[in-house]
Coordinates of N, CA and C in Angstrom, one line a residue:
M1 N 47.3 280.0 -49.2 CA 47.8 280.8 -48.2 C 47.6 280.1 -46.9
T2 N 48.6 280.2 -46.0 CA 48.5 279.6 -44.7 C 48.1 280.6 -43.7
L3 N 47.6 280.2 -42.5 CA 47.2 281.1 -41.5 C 48.4 282.0 -41.1
A4 N 49.6 281.4 -41.0 CA 50.8 282.2 -40.7 C 51.1 283.3 -41.7
E5 N 50.7 283.2 -42.9 CA 50.9 284.2 -43.9 C 49.9 285.3 -43.9
L6 N 48.8 285.1 -43.2 CA 47.7 286.1 -43.2 C 48.2 287.3 -42.3
K7 N 48.0 288.5 -42.9 CA 48.4 289.7 -42.2 C 47.4 290.1 -41.1
P8 N 47.9 290.6 -39.9 CA 47.0 291.0 -38.8 C 45.9 291.9 -39.3
G9 N 44.7 291.6 -38.8 CA 43.5 292.4 -39.2 C 42.8 291.8 -40.4
K10 N 43.4 291.0 -41.2 CA 42.7 290.4 -42.3 C 41.9 289.2 -41.9
L11 N 40.8 288.9 -42.7 CA 39.9 287.8 -42.5 C 40.2 286.8 -43.5
A12 N 39.9 285.5 -43.2 CA 40.0 284.4 -44.2 C 39.1 283.3 -43.8
I13 N 38.8 282.4 -44.7 CA 38.0 281.2 -44.5 C 38.9 280.0 -44.5
I14 N 38.8 279.2 -43.5 CA 39.7 278.0 -43.4 C 39.2 277.0 -44.5
E15 N 40.1 276.6 -45.4 CA 39.8 275.6 -46.4 C 40.0 274.2 -45.9
K16 N 41.2 274.0 -45.2 CA 41.5 272.7 -44.7 C 42.5 272.9 -43.5
V17 N 42.6 271.9 -42.7 CA 43.6 271.9 -41.6 C 44.6 270.8 -41.8
Q18 N 45.9 271.1 -41.9 CA 46.9 270.1 -42.1 C 47.7 270.0 -40.8
I19 N 47.9 268.8 -40.4 CA 48.6 268.6 -39.1 C 49.6 267.4 -39.4
G20 N 50.8 267.6 -38.9 CA 51.8 266.5 -39.0 C 51.4 265.3 -38.1
L21 N 51.8 264.1 -38.5 CA 51.4 262.9 -37.8 C 52.0 262.8 -36.4
Q22 N 53.1 263.5 -36.1 CA 53.8 263.5 -34.9 C 53.1 264.2 -33.7
V23 N 52.0 264.9 -34.0 CA 51.3 265.8 -33.0 C 50.0 265.1 -32.7
E24 N 50.0 264.2 -31.8 CA 48.9 263.4 -31.4 C 47.9 264.3 -30.6
G25 N 46.6 264.3 -31.0 CA 45.6 265.0 -30.2 C 45.4 266.5 -30.7
L26 N 46.3 267.0 -31.5 CA 46.2 268.4 -32.0 C 45.0 268.6 -32.8
A27 N 44.6 267.7 -33.7 CA 43.4 267.9 -34.5 C 42.2 268.0 -33.6
N28 N 42.1 267.2 -32.6 CA 40.9 267.3 -31.7 C 40.9 268.6 -31.0
R29 N 42.0 269.1 -30.5 CA 42.1 270.4 -29.8 C 41.7 271.6 -30.8
L30 N 42.2 271.6 -32.0 CA 41.9 272.6 -32.9 C 40.4 272.6 -33.2
E31 N 39.8 271.5 -33.4 CA 38.4 271.4 -33.7 C 37.6 271.9 -32.5
A32 N 38.1 271.6 -31.3 CA 37.4 272.0 -30.1 C 37.3 273.5 -29.9
I33 N 38.4 274.2 -30.4 CA 38.4 275.7 -30.3 C 37.9 276.4 -31.6
G34 N 37.3 275.5 -32.5 CA 36.7 276.1 -33.7 C 37.5 276.3 -34.9
I35 N 38.7 275.7 -34.9 CA 39.5 275.8 -36.2 C 39.2 274.6 -37.0
I36 N 38.2 274.8 -37.9 CA 37.7 273.8 -38.7 C 37.4 274.4 -40.1
P37 N 37.3 273.5 -41.2 CA 37.0 274.0 -42.5 C 35.7 274.8 -42.6
D38 N 35.7 275.8 -43.4 CA 34.5 276.7 -43.7 C 34.3 277.7 -42.6
R39 N 35.2 277.9 -41.6 CA 35.1 278.8 -40.5 C 35.9 280.0 -40.8
Q40 N 35.4 281.2 -40.5 CA 36.1 282.5 -40.7 C 37.0 282.7 -39.5
V41 N 38.3 283.1 -39.8 CA 39.2 283.5 -38.8 C 39.8 284.8 -39.1
Q42 N 40.4 285.5 -38.1 CA 41.0 286.8 -38.2 C 42.3 286.7 -37.4
V43 N 43.4 287.1 -38.0 CA 44.7 287.2 -37.2 C 44.7 288.5 -36.5
L44 N 44.8 288.5 -35.2 CA 44.8 289.7 -34.5 C 46.3 290.2 -34.3
R45 N 47.2 289.3 -34.0 CA 48.6 289.6 -33.8 C 49.4 288.4 -34.3
S46 N 50.7 288.7 -34.7 CA 51.6 287.6 -35.0 C 53.0 288.0 -34.5
A47 N 53.6 287.0 -33.9 CA 55.0 287.2 -33.3 C 56.0 287.1 -34.5
W48 N 57.2 287.7 -34.2 CA 58.3 287.6 -35.2 C 58.8 286.2 -35.4
F49 N 59.4 286.0 -36.5 CA 60.1 284.8 -36.8 C 59.3 283.5 -36.6
G50 N 58.0 283.6 -37.1 CA 57.1 282.4 -37.0 C 56.7 282.0 -35.7
G51 N 56.6 283.0 -34.7 CA 56.2 282.7 -33.4 C 54.7 282.5 -33.3
P52 N 54.1 282.6 -32.1 CA 52.7 282.3 -31.9 C 51.8 283.4 -32.7
L53 N 50.6 282.9 -33.0 CA 49.6 283.8 -33.6 C 48.5 284.0 -32.6
H54 N 47.9 285.2 -32.6 CA 46.7 285.5 -31.8 C 45.6 285.6 -32.8
I55 N 44.6 284.7 -32.8 CA 43.6 284.7 -33.8 C 42.2 284.8 -33.1
R56 N 41.2 285.2 -33.9 CA 39.8 285.2 -33.5 C 39.1 284.3 -34.5
V57 N 38.3 283.4 -33.9 CA 37.5 282.4 -34.7 C 36.1 282.8 -34.6

């Protein structure tokens, strides 16, 4: 399951972080804000049509 598929209010543990090669520096930014393997996250809100997610780490 991806983070985008997680329903608002649900908790999950991050297994891995997949980032496309074209996004330079994104891996460092995600790590800096705590989006790393074995970390618990919760989706607070999600926008329609694959828009932004509001999450708690």
